[in-house]
Structure formats: C-alpha cells, structure tokens
PDB file of C-alpha atoms in Angstrom:
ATOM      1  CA  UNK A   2      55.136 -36.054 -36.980  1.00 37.00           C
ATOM      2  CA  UNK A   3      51.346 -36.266 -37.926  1.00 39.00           C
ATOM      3  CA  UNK A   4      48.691 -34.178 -36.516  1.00 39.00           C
ATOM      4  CA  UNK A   5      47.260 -36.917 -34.240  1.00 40.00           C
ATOM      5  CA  UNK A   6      51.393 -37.857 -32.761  1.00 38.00           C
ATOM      6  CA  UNK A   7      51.866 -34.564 -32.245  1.00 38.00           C
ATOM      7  CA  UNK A   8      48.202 -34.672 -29.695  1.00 38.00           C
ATOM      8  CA  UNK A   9      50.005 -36.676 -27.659  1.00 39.00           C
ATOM      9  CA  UNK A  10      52.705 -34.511 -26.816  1.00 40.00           C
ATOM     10  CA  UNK A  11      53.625 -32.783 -23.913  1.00 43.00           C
ATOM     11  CA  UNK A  12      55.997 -30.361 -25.598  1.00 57.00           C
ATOM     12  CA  UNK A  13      56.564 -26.874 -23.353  1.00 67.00           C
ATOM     13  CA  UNK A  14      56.793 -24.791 -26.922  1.00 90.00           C
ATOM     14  CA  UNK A  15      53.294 -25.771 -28.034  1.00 95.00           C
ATOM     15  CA  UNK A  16      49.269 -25.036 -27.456  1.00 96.00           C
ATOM     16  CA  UNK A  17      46.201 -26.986 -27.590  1.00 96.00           C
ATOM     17  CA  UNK A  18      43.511 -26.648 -29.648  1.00 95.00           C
ATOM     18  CA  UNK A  19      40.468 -29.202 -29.551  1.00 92.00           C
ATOM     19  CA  UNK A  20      43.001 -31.814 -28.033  1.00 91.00           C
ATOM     20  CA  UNK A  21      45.308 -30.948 -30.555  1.00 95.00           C
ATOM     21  CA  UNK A  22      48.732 -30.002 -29.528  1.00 95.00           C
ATOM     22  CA  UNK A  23      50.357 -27.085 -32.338  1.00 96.00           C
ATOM     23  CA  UNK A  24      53.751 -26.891 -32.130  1.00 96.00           C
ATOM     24  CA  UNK A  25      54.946 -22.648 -31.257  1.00 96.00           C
ATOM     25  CA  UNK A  26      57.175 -21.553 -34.311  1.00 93.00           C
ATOM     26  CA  UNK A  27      60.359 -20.241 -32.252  1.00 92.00           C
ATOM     27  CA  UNK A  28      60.134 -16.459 -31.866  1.00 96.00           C
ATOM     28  CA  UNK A  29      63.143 -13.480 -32.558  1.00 97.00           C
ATOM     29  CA  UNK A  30      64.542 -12.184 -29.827  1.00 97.00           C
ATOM     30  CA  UNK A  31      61.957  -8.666 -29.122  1.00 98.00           C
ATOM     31  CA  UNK A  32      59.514  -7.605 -26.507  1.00 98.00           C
ATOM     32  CA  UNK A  33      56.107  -9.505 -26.975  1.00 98.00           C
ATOM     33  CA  UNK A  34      53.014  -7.092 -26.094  1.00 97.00           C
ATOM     34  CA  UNK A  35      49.983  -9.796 -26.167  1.00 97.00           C
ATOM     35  CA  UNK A  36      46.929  -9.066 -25.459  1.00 97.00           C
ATOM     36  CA  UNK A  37      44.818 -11.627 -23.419  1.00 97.00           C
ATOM     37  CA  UNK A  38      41.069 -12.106 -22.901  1.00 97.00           C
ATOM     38  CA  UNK A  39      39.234  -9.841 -20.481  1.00 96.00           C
ATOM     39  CA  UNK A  40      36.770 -12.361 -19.738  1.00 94.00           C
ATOM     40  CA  UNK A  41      35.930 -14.822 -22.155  1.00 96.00           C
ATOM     41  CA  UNK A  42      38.716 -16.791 -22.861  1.00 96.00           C
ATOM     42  CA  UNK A  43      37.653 -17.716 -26.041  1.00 96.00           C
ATOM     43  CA  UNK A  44      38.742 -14.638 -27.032  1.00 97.00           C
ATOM     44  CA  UNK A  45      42.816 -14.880 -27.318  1.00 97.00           C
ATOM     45  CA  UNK A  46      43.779 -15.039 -30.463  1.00 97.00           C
ATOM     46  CA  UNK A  47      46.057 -17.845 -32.378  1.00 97.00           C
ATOM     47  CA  UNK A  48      49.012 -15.690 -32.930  1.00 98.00           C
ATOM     48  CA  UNK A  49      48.752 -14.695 -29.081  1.00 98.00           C
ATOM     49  CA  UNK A  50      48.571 -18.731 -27.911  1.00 98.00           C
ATOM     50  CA  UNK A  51      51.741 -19.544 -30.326  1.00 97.00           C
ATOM     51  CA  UNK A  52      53.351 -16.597 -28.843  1.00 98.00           C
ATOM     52  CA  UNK A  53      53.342 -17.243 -25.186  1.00 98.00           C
ATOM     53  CA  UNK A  54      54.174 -20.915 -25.984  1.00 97.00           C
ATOM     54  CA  UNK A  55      57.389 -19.908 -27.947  1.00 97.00           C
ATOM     55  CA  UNK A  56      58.834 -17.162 -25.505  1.00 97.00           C
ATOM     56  CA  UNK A  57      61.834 -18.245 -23.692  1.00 97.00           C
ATOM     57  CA  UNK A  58      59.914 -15.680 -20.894  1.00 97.00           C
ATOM     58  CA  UNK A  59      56.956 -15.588 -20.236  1.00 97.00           C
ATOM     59  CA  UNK A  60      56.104 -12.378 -17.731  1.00 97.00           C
ATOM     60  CA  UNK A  61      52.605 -11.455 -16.445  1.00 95.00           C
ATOM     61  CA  UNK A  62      50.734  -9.111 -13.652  1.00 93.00           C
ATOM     62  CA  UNK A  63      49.476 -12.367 -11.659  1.00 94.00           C
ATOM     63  CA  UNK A  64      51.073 -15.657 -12.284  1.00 96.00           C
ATOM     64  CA  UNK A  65      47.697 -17.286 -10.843  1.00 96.00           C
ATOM     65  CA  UNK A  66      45.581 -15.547 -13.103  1.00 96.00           C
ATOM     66  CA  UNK A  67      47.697 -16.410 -16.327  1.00 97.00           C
ATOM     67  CA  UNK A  68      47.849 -20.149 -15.321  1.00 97.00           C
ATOM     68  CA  UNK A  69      44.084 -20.052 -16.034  1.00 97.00           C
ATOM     69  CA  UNK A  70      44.559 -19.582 -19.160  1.00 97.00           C
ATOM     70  CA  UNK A  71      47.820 -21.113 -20.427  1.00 97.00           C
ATOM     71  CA  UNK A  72      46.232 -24.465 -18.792  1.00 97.00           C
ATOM     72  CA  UNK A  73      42.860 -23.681 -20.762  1.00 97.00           C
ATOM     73  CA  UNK A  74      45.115 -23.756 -23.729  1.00 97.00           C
ATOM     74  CA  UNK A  75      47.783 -26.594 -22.878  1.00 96.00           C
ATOM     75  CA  UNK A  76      50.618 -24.310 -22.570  1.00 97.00           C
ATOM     76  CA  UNK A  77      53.693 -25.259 -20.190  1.00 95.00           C
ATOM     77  CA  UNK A  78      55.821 -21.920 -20.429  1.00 95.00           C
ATOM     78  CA  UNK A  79      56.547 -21.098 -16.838  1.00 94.00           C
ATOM     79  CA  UNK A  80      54.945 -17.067 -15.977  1.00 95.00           C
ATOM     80  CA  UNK A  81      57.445 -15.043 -14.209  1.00 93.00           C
ATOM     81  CA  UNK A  82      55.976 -12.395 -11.998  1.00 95.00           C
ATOM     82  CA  UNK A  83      56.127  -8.655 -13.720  1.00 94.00           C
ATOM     83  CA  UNK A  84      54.045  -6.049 -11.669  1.00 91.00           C
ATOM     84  CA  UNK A  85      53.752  -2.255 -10.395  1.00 88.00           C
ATOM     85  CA  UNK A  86      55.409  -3.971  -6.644  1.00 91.00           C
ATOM     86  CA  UNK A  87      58.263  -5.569  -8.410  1.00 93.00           C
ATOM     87  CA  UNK A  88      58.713  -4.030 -11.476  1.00 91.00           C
ATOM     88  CA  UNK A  89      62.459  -2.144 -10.062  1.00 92.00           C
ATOM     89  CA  UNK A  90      63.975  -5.927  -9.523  1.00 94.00           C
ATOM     90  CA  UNK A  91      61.786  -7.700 -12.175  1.00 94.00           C
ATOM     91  CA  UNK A  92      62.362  -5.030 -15.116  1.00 94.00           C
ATOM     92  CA  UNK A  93      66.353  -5.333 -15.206  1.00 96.00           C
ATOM     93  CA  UNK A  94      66.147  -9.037 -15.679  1.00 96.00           C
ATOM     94  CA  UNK A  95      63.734  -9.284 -17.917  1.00 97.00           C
ATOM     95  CA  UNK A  96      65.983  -6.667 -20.191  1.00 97.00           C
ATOM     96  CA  UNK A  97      68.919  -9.219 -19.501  1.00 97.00           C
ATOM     97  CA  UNK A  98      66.960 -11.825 -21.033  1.00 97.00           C
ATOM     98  CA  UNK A  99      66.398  -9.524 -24.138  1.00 98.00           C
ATOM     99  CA  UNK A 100      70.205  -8.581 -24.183  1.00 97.00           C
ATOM    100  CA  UNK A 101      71.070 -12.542 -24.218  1.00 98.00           C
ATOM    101  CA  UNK A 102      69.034 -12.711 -27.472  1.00 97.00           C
ATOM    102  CA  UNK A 103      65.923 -14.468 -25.747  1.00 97.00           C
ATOM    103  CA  UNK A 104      62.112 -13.765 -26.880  1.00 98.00           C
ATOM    104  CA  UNK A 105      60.123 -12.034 -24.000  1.00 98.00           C
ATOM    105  CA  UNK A 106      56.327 -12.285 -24.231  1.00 98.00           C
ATOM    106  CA  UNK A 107      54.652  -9.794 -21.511  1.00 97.00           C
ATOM    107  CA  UNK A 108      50.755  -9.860 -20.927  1.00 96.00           C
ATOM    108  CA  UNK A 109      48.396  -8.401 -17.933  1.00 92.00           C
ATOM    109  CA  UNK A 110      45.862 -10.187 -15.903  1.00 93.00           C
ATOM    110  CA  UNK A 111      43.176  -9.078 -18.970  1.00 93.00           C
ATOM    111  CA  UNK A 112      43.041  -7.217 -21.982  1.00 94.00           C
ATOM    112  CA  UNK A 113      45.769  -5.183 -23.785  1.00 92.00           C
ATOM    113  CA  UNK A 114      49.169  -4.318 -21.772  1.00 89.00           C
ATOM    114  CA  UNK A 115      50.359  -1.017 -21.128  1.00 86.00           C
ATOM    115  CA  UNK A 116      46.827   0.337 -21.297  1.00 80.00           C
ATOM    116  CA  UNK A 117      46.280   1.353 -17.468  1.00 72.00           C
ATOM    117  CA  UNK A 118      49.031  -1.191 -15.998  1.00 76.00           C
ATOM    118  CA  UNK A 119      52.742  -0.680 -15.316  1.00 76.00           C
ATOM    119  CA  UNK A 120      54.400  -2.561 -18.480  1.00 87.00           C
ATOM    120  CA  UNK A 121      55.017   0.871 -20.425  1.00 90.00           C
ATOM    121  CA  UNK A 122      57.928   1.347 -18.075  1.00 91.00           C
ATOM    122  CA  UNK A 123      59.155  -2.107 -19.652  1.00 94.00           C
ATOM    123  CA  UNK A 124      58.521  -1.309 -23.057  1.00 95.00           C
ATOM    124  CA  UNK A 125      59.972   1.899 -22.497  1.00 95.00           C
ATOM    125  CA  UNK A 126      63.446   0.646 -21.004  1.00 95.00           C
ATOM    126  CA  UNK A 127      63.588  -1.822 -24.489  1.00 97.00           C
ATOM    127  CA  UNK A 128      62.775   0.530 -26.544  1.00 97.00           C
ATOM    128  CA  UNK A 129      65.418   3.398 -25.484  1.00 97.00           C
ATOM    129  CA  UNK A 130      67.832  -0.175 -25.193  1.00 97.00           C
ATOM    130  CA  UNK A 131      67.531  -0.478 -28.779  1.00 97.00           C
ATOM    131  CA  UNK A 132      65.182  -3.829 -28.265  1.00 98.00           C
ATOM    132  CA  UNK A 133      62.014  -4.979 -30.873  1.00 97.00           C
ATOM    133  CA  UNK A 134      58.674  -4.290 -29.706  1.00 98.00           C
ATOM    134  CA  UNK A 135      55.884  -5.976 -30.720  1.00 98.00           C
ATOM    135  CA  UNK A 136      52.819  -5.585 -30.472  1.00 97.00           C
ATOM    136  CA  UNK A 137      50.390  -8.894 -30.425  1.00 97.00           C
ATOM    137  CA  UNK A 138      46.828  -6.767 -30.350  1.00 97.00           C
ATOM    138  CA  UNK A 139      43.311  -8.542 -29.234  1.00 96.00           C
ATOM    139  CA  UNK A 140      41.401  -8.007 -26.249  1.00 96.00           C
ATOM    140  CA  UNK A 141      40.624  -4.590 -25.289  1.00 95.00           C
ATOM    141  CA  UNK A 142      38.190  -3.133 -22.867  1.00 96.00           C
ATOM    142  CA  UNK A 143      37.612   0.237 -23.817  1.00 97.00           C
ATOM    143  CA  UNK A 144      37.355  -0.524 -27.223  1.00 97.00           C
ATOM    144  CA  UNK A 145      34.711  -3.311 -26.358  1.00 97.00           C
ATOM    145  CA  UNK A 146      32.838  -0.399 -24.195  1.00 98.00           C
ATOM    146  CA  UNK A 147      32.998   1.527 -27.649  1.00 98.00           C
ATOM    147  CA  UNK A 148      31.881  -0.555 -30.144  1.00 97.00           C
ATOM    148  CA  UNK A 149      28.501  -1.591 -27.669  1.00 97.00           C
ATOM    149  CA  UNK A 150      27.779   1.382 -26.409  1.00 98.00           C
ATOM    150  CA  UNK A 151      26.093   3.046 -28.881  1.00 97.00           C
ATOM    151  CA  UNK A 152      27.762   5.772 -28.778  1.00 98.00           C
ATOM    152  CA  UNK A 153      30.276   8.133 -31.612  1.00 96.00           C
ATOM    153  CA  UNK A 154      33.226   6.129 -32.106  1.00 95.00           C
ATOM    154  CA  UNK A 155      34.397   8.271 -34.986  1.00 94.00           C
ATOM    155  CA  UNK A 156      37.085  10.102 -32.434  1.00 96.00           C
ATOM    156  CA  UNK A 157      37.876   9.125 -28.700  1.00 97.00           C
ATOM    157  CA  UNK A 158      39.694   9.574 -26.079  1.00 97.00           C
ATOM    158  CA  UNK A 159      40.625   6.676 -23.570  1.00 97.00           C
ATOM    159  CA  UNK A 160      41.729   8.412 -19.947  1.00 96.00           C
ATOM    160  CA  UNK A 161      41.676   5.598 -17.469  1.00 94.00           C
ATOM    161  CA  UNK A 162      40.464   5.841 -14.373  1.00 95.00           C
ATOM    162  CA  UNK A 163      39.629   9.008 -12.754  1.00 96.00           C
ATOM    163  CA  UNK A 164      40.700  10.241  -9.391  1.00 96.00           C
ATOM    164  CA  UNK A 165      38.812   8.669  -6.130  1.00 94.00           C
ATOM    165  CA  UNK A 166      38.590  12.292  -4.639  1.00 96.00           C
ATOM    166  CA  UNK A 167      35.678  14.261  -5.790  1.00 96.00           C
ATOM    167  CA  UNK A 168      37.057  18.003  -6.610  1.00 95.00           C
ATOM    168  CA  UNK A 169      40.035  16.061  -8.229  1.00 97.00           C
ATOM    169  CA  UNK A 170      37.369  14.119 -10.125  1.00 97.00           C
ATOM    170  CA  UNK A 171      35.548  16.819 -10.831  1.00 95.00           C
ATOM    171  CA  UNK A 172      38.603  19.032 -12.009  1.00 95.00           C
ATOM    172  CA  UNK A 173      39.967  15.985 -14.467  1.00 96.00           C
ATOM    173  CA  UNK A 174      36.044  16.060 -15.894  1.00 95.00           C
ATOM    174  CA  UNK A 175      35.986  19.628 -16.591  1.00 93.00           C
ATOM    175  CA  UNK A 176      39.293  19.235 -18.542  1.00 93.00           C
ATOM    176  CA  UNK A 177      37.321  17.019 -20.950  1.00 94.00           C
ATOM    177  CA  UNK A 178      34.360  18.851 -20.905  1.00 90.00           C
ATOM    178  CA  UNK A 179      35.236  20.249 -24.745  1.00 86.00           C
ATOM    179  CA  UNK A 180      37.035  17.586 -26.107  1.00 91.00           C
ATOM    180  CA  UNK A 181      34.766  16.919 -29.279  1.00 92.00           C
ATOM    181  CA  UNK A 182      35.242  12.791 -28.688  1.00 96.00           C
ATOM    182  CA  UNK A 183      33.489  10.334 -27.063  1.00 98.00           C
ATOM    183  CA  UNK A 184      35.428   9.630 -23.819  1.00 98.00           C
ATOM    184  CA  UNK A 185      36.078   6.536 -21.916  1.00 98.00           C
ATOM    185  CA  UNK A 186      37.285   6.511 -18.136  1.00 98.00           C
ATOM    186  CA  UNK A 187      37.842   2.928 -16.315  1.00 97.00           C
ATOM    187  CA  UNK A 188      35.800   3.105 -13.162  1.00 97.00           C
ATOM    188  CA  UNK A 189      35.131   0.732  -9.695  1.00 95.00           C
ATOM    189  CA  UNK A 190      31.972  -0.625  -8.821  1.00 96.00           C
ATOM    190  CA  UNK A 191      31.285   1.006  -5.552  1.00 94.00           C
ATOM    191  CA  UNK A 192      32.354   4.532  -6.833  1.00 96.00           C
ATOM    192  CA  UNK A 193      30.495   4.591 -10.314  1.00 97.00           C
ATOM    193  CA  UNK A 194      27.274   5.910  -8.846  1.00 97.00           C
ATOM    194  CA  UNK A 195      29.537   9.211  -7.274  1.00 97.00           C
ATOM    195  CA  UNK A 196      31.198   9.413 -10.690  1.00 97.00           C
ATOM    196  CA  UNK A 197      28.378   9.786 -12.611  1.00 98.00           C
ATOM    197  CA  UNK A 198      26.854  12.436 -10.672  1.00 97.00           C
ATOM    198  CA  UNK A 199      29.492  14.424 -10.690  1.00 96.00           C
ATOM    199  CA  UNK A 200      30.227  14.055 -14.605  1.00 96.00           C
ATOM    200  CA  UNK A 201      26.305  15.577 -15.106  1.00 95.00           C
ATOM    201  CA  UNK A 202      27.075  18.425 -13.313  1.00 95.00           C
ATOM    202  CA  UNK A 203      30.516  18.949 -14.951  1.00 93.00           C
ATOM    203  CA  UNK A 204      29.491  17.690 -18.605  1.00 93.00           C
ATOM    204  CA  UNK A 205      26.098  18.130 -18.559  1.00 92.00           C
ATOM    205  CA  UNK A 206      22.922  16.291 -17.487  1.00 93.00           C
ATOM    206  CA  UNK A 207      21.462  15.638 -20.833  1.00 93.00           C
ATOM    207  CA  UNK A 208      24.589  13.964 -22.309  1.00 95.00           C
ATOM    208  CA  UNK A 209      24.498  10.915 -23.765  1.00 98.00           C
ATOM    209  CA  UNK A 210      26.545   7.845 -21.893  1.00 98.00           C
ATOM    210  CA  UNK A 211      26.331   3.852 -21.248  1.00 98.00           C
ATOM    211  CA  UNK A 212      27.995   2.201 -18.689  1.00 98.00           C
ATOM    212  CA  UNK A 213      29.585  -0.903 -19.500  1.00 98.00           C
ATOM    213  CA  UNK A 214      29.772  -3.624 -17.203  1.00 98.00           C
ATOM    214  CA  UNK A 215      31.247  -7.257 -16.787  1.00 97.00           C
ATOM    215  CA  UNK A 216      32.248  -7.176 -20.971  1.00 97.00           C
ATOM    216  CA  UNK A 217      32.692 -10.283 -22.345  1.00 97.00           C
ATOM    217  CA  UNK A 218      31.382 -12.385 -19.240  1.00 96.00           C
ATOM    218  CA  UNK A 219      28.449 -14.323 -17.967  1.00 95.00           C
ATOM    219  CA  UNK A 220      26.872 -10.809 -16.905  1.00 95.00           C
ATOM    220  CA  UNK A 221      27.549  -8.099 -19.360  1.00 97.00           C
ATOM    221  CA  UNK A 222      25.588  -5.297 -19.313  1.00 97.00           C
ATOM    222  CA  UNK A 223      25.066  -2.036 -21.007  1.00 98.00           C
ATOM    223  CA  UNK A 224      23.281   0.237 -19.812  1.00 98.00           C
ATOM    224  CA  UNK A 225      22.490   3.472 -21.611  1.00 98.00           C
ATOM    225  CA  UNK A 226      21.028   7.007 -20.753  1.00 98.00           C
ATOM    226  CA  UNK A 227      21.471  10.488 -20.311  1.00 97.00           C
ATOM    227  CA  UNK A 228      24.192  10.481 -17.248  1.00 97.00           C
ATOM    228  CA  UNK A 229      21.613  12.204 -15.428  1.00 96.00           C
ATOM    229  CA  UNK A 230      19.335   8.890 -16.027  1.00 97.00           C
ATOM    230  CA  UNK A 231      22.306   6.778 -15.328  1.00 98.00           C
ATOM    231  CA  UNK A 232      23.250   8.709 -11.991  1.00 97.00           C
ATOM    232  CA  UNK A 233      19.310   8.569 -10.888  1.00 97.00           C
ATOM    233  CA  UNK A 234      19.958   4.893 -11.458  1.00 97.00           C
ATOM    234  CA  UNK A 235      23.390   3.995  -9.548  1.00 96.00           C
ATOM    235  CA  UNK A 236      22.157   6.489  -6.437  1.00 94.00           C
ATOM    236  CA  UNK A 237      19.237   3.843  -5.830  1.00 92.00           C
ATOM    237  CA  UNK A 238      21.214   0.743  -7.043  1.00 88.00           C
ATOM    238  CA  UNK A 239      24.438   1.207  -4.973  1.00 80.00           C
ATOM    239  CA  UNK A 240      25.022  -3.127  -4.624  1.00 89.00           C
ATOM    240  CA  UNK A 241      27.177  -2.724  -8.215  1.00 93.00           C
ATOM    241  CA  UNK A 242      29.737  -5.686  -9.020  1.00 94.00           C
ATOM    242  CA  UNK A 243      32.186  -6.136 -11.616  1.00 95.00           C
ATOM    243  CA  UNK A 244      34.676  -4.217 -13.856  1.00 95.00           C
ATOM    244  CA  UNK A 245      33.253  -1.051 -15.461  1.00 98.00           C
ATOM    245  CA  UNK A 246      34.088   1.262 -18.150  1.00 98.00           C
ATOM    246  CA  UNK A 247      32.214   4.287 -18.485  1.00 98.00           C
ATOM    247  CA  UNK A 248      31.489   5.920 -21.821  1.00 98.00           C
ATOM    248  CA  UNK A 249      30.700   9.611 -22.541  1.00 98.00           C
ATOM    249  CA  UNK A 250      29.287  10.808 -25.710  1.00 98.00           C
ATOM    250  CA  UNK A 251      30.704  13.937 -27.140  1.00 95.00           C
ATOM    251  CA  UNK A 252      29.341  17.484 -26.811  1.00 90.00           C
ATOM    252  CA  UNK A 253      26.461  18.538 -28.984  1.00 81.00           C
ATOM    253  CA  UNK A 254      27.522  21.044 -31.614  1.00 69.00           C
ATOM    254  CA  UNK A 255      25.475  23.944 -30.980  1.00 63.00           C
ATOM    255  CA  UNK A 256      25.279  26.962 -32.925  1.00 60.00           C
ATOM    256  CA  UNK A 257      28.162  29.943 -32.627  1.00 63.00           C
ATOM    257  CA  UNK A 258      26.706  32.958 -30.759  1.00 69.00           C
ATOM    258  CA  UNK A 259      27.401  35.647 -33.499  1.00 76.00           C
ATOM    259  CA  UNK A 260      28.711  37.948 -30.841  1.00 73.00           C
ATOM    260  CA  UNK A 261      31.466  35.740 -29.819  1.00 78.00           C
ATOM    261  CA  UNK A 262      32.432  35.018 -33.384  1.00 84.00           C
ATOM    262  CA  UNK A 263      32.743  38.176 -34.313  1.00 85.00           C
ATOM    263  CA  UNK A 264      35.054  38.945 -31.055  1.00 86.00           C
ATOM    264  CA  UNK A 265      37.083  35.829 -32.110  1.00 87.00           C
ATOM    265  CA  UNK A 266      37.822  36.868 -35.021  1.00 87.00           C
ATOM    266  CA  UNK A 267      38.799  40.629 -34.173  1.00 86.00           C
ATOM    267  CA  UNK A 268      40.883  39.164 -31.491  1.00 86.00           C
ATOM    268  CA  UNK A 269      42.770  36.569 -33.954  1.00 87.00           C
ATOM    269  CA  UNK A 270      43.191  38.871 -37.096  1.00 81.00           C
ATOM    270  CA  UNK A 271      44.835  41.043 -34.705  1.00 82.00           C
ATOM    271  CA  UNK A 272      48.314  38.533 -34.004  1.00 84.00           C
ATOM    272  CA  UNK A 273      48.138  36.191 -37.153  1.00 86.00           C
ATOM    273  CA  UNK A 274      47.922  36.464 -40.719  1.00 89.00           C
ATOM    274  CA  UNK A 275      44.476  36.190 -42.229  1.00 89.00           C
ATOM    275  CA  UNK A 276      44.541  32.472 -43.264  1.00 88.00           C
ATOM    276  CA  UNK A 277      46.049  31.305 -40.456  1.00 89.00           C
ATOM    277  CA  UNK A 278      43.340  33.555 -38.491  1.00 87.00           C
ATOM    278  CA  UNK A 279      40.246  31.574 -40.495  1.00 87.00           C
ATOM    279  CA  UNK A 280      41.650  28.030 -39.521  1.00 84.00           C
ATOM    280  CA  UNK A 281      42.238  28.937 -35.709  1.00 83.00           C
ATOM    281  CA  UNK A 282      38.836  30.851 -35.737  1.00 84.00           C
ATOM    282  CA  UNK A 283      37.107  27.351 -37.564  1.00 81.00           C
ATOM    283  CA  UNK A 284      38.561  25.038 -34.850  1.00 75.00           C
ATOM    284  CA  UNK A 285      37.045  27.158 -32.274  1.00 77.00           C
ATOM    285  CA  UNK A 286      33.784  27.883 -33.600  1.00 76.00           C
ATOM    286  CA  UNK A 287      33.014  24.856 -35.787  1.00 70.00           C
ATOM    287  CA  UNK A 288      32.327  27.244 -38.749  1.00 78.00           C
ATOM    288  CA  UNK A 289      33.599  26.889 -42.040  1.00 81.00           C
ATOM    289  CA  UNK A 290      36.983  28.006 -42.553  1.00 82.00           C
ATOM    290  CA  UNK A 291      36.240  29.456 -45.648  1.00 86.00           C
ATOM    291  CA  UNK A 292      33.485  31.757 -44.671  1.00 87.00           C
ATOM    292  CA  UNK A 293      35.234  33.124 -41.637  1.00 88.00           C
ATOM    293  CA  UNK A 294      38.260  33.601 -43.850  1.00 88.00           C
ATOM    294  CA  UNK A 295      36.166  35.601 -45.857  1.00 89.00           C
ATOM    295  CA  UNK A 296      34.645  37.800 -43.143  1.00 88.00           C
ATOM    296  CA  UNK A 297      38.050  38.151 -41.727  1.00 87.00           C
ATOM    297  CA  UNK A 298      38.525  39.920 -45.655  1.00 86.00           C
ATOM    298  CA  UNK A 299      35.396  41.925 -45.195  1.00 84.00           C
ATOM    299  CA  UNK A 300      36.759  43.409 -41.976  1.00 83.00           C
ATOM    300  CA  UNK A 301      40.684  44.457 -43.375  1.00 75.00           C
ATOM    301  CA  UNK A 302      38.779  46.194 -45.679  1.00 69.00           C
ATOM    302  CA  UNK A 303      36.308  47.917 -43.158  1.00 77.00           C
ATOM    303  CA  UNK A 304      39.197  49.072 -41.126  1.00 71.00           C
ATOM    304  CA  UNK A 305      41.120  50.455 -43.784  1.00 65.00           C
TER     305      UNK A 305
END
C-alpha cells in the first residue's frame, strides 16, 4: 500500500499525520503508561499516537476529553472510562484484558499518568500480577514548571497538591522547609493567593519562587518573585484562572553557627564511630566531611 492509499484509509489501528494515515505497529500484551499533552496538543509524541492506535484498550480519566485528541490525530480506538469513581469495577477488567494477552494503553485527561491521578493503583495491581509496564514518557507539568521557572533544577521534589486547610497546609510546608531541593506543589486558582502566604511565613519571605500558570496554552504565564512578592501580588489579584503549579526554590546555604557544630559533633562521636560521625555531622552542617572528621580526631585526643 503506498503512502498516499494508505491516506485514504479509515483503519481503527492507525493515526494521522498531515492527512496522512500511519498504520499502529501491533503492540505486546503490557500496561501502556502514555503521557498526553497538557495543553498544546502538539505536544504528544509519535510513539504515544502509534500507541493508543494499536492498544486493543484504550482507558482514560475522561472519555470526552481524550476524544479531543484521538480525533485531532485520526485515531478510532474506542476510550473506556478508568477513574478515581470507578476504578474498583473498571480496574479488574482492565487486568482481564491483560490476562487474555491484550495491549492496554492508559492515559489521564493531561500530562503524565500516575503523577497526582488514581492509575498507580492500576499499575500497581499489574505489576504485583506479574504484567509489563511501560512507560510511554512526554508531557509533564511539573517538569514544564521546572525547566521555566528559573529556578535550581539540580534536585527536586514534586509533592502534589497541598492540603485545602490552612494548619494542615501549613504543617505539610514546614515538613519541607529543609529539604535542600527546589519543590513543586500542584495548586487551584482560587486558593494560590492563601498558599503563598502561608509558605512565606513557613519557608521564608525572601525565598525565591515562580508560579506557573496555564503551561503550554494560549495564556502561560510565569511569574517570578520572592513568595513574599508573589503573595503581595495574588492578595490584590484574587480573579486567578487556570491550572497552576507552584515552584519553591531551595533554602539558602548559610553558614554553620560554630556553637552548634561543635555540639553536633560531641553529640555524634558519642554513639558512632568517628567516620561514620564526620559523614552524619557533613549532611547536617553542609561542612566538609573531611574537616569535621578531622576535628572529630582533634577532640578523641583532647579527651584522652
């Protein structure tokens, strides 16, 4: 079949690009993680399009919302509803198609599933079932947030969205409030303004953040600040619309108060051995290991 025949098909196991229908290679039988566009639909990838053309089942969040974009892209696999409401009638048949040897592709209404959506219970039943899981990567909102925020993106730490409640919200702040990463929280419109005032006064108001709205779409924005700028900003701008992830920059590294080194390490090179001592003293203070293993010498010999 030549390229321009096979434009006039109307196969179900096959994509469009530029009026050009691709026949979908058939697939092994596995669990298909693909990632979909969070806005631009531009964005899917080619493995992802051959991928939900070949599955024998197709299962997404919103079977509305997919249809957008398997009709953007000529594709007439059938979605079969997978959510967090039906996931205890939906899950067991979706394994039966895996256990009859059929290819299941599973995506969410945007972006990468299993991040912040209820298909890890999915890919957890397959995987203790002894099914494939594969991963078909793209899309992903937080890492979108990272790369245009501005921000360290050396180390992170992705912890979806944070509770609605503010001493719950404040509580899950403080337990980041050392992490040395650049954090990344999922947050609504109409409670980012709340968040951000209450990560100042938990994180601190000078540190660095950007909140990232509408990514990949007609309105992205980033807008960048200390969070005590940012939360100046969303108390007099409270008419917000959109998705949102908010990024954190990490702590700055400030000096070790010589005092509370030096109680570290008398409280460390009293219950471990002296290298072991240095390394747990280095995490804590950011000092070299091989300096405080050093003092921690000076002081066995001091005390002997």
């Amino acid at each position: 079949m030549s390229v321009k025949e096979a434009s006039l098909g109307d196969s179900r196991h096959s994509y469009r690009l530029h009026n050009v229908a691709i026949p979908a290679r058939p697939l092994e039988a596995a669990l298909y993680l693909v990632a979909t566009p969070i806005g631009n639909l531009g964005d899917i990838t080619l493995r992802a399009l051959e991928t939900l053309a070949g599955a024998d089942v197709l299962a997404c969040e919103d079977t509305r919302v997919t249809r957008v974009l398997l009709d953007r892209y000529g594709i007439h696999n059938r979605p079969f509803a997978y959510h967090e409401h039906n996931a205890d009638e939906a899950g067991p048949r979706l394994l039966q198609a895996l256990e009859a040897g059929k290819s299941v592709a599973l995506v969410s209404d945007a972006g990468t599933p299993l991040v912040s959506d209820p298909g890890y219970r999915l890919a957890q039943s397959a995987i203790e079932a002894g099914y494939r899981v594969v991963p078909i990567p793209g899309a992903s909102a937080p890492l979108a947030a990272l790369v245009g925020s501005g921000l360290p993106n050396d180390a992170f730490l992705f912890a979806g969205f944070l509770p609605a409640k503010d001493k719950a919200r404040r509580d899950r702040l403080a337990e980041f409030a050392v992490a040395p990463a650049t954090l990344l929280f999922f947050e609504s419109p109409h409670r980012i303004g709340a968040t951000l005032a209450a990560a100042a006064d938990v994180l601190g108001s000078t540190r660095r953040a950007s909140v990232c709205r509408e990514l990949t779409k007609t309105y992205e924005e980033f807008r960048r600040g200390t969070l005590a700028e940012l939360a100046a900003h969303y108390a007099e701008n409270d008419n917000v619309k959109g998705e949102i992830v908010l990024v954190i920059g990490p702590p700055e590294e400030r000096p070790a108060d010589e005092a509370d080194v030096a109680a570290i390490l008398a409280d460390l090179v009293t219950s471990m051995p002296t290298a072991k001592a240095a390394a747990e003293a280095a995490r804590l203070t950011g000092l070299p290991r091989k300096e405080l293993y050093q003092r921690l010498l000076d002081m066995k010999v001091r005390n002997e």
